[in-house]
GROMACS .gro file of C-alpha atoms in nm:
model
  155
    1UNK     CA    1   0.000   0.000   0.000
    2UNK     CA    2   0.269   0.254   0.007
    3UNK     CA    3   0.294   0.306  -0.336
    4UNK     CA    4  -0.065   0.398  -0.307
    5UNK     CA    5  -0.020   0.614  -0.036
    6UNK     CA    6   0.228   0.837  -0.201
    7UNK     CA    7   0.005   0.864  -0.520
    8UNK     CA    8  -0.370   0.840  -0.382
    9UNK     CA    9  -0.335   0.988   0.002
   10UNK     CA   10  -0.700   1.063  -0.032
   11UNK     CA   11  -0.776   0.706  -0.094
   12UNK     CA   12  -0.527   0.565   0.105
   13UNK     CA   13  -0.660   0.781   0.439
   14UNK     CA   14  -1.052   0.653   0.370
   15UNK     CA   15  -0.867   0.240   0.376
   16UNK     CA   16  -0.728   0.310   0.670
   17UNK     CA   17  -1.014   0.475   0.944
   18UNK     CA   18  -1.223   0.222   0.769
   19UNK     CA   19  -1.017  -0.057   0.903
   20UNK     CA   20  -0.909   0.091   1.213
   21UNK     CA   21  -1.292   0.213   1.316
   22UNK     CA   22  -1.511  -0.047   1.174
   23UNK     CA   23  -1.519  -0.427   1.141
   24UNK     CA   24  -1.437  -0.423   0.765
   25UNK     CA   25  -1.109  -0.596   0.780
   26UNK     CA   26  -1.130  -0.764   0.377
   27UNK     CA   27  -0.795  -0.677   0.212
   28UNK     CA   28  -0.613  -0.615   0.510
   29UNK     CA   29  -0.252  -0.803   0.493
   30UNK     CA   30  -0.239  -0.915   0.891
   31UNK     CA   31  -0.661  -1.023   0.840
   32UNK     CA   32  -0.599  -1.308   0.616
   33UNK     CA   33  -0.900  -1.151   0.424
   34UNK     CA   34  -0.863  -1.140   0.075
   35UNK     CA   35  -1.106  -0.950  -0.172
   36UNK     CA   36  -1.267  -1.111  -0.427
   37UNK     CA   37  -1.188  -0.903  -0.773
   38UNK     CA   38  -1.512  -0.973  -0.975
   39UNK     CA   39  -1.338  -0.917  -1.320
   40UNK     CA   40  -1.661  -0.875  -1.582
   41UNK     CA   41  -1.901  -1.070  -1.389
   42UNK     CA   42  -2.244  -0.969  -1.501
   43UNK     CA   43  -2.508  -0.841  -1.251
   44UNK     CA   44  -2.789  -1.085  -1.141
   45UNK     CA   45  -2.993  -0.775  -1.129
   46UNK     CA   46  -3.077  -0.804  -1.521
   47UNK     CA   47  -2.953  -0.476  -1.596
   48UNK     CA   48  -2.663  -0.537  -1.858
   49UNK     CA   49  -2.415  -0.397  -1.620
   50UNK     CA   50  -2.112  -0.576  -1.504
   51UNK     CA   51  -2.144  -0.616  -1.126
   52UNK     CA   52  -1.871  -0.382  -1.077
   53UNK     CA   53  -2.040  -0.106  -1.252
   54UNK     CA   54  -2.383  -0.156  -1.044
   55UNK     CA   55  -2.210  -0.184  -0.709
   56UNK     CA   56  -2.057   0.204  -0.804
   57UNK     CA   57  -2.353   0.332  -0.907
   58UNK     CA   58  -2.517   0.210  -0.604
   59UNK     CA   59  -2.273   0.325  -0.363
   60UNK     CA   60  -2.073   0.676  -0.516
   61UNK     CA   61  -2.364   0.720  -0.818
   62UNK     CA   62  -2.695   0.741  -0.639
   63UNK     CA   63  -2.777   1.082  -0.542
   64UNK     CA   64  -2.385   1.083  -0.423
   65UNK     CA   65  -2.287   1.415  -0.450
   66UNK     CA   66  -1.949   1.567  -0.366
   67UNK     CA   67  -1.945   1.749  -0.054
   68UNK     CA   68  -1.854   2.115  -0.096
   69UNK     CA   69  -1.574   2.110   0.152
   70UNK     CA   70  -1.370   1.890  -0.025
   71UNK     CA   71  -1.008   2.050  -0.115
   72UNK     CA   72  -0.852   2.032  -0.435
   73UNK     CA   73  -0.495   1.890  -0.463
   74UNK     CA   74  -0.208   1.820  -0.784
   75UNK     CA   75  -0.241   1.470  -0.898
   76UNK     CA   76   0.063   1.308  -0.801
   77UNK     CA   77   0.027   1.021  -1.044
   78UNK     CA   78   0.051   1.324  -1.337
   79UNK     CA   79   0.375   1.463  -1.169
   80UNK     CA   80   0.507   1.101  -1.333
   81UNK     CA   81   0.417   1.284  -1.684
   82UNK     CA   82   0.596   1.585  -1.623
   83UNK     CA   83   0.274   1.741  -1.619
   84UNK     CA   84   0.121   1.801  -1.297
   85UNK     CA   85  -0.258   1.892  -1.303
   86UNK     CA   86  -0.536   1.927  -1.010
   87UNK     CA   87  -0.733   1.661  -0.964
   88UNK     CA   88  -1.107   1.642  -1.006
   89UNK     CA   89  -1.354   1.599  -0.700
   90UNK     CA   90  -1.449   1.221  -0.701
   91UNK     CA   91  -1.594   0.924  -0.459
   92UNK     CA   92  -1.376   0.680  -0.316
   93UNK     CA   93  -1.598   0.361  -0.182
   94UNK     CA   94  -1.413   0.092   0.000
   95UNK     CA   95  -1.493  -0.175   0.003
   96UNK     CA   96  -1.403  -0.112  -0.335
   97UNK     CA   97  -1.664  -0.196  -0.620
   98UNK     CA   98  -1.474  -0.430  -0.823
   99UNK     CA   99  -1.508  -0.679  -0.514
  100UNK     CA  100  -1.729  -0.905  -0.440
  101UNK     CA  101  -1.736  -0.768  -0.080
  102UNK     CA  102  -1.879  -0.436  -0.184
  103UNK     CA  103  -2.133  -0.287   0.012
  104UNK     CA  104  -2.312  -0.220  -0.332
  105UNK     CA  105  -2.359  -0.607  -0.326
  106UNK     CA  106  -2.488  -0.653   0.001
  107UNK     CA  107  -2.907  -0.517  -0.148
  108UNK     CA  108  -3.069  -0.287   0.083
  109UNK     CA  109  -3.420  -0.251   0.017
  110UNK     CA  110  -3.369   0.015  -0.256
  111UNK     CA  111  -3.070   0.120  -0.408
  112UNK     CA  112  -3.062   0.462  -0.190
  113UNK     CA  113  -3.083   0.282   0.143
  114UNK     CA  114  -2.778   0.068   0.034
  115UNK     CA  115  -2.587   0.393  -0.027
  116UNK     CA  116  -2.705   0.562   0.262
  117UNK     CA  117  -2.597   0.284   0.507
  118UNK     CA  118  -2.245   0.427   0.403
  119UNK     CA  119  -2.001   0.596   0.611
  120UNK     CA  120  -1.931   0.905   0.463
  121UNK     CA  121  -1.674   1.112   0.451
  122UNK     CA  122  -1.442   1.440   0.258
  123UNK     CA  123  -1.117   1.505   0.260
  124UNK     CA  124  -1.061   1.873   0.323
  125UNK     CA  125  -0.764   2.093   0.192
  126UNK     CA  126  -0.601   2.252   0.506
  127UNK     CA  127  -0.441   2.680   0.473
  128UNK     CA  128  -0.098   2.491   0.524
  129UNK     CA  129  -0.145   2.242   0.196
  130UNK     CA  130  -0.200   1.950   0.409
  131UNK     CA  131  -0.588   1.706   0.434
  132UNK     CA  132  -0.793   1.592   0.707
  133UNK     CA  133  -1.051   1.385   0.673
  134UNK     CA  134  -1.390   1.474   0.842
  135UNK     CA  135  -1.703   1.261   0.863
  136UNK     CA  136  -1.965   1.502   0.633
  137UNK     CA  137  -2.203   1.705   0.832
  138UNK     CA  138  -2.466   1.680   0.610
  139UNK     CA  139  -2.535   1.297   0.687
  140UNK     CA  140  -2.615   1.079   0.993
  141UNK     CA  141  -2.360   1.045   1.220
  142UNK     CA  142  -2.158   0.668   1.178
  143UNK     CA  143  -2.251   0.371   1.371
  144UNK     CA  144  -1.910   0.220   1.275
  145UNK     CA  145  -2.152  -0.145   1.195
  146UNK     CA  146  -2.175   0.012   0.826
  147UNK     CA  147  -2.134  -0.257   0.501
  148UNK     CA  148  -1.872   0.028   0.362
  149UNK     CA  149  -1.792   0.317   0.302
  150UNK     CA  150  -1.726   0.647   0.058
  151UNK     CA  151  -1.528   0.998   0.033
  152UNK     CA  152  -1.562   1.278  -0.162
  153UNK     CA  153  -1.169   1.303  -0.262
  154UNK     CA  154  -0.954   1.366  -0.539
  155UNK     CA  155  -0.790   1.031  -0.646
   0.00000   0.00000   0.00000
């Protein structure tokens, strides 16, 4: 993970309070908990969707919107190009939702209740250049018992 660290800190900071302050312990090395990368499995739902797709849409594409606190930063992956750029406002889920373990697989009774049982959080762009990420104010408080969760970050 410390590749992704130094590339995605957004990412990488959502990963870790999600293992340290709920239950969620799949692709943790010391769990023994492997995810389950679901390739192009097809959704059961009869959609035409690859499973992968429907579990995102469920979780960071119903009414997901980014949270207006969330700070900008340079994508470090474009510093590789010589050409460093800011990234765009996005939603990072985890469990991610190429994995079978994806909260977008575990079916609430509608698609928004399965995206609302979500932790949710932004990362926020501090005066001094550096992030903190804040549970949003704008949605119920976490139980820490959630099925996953998801950030508004850059990647």
């Amino acid at each position: 993970m410390t590749r992704t660290v130094v590339k995605f800190p957004g990412a990488a900071a959502h990963i870790d309070m999600m293992w340290r302050k709920t239950n969620i312990k799949w692709g943790q090395r010391s769990s023994g908990k492997s995810l389950t990368y679901l390739g192009n499995k097809m959704a059961v739902d009869g959609s035409d969707k690859s499973q992968s797709d429907l579990n995102r849409q469920l979780i960071c594409g119903w009414k997901w919107k980014a949270y207006s606190g969330t700070g900008l930063f340079s994508d470090l992956w474009s510093l590789d190009s010589g050409r460093p750029q800011t990234d765009l406002k996005s939603c990072d889920e985890f469990v991610f939702a190429n994995a079978a373990q994806s909260a977008g697989t575990r079916r609430a009774p509608t698609p928004s209740d399965t995206a609302a049982r979500c932790i949710q959080t932004y990362l926020k762009r501090n005066a001094d250049d550096t992030m903190t990420r804040r549970l949003r104010p704008n949605t119920p408080a976490p139980t820490w018992k959630e099925p996953g969760g998801r950030s508004s970050t850059g990647p």
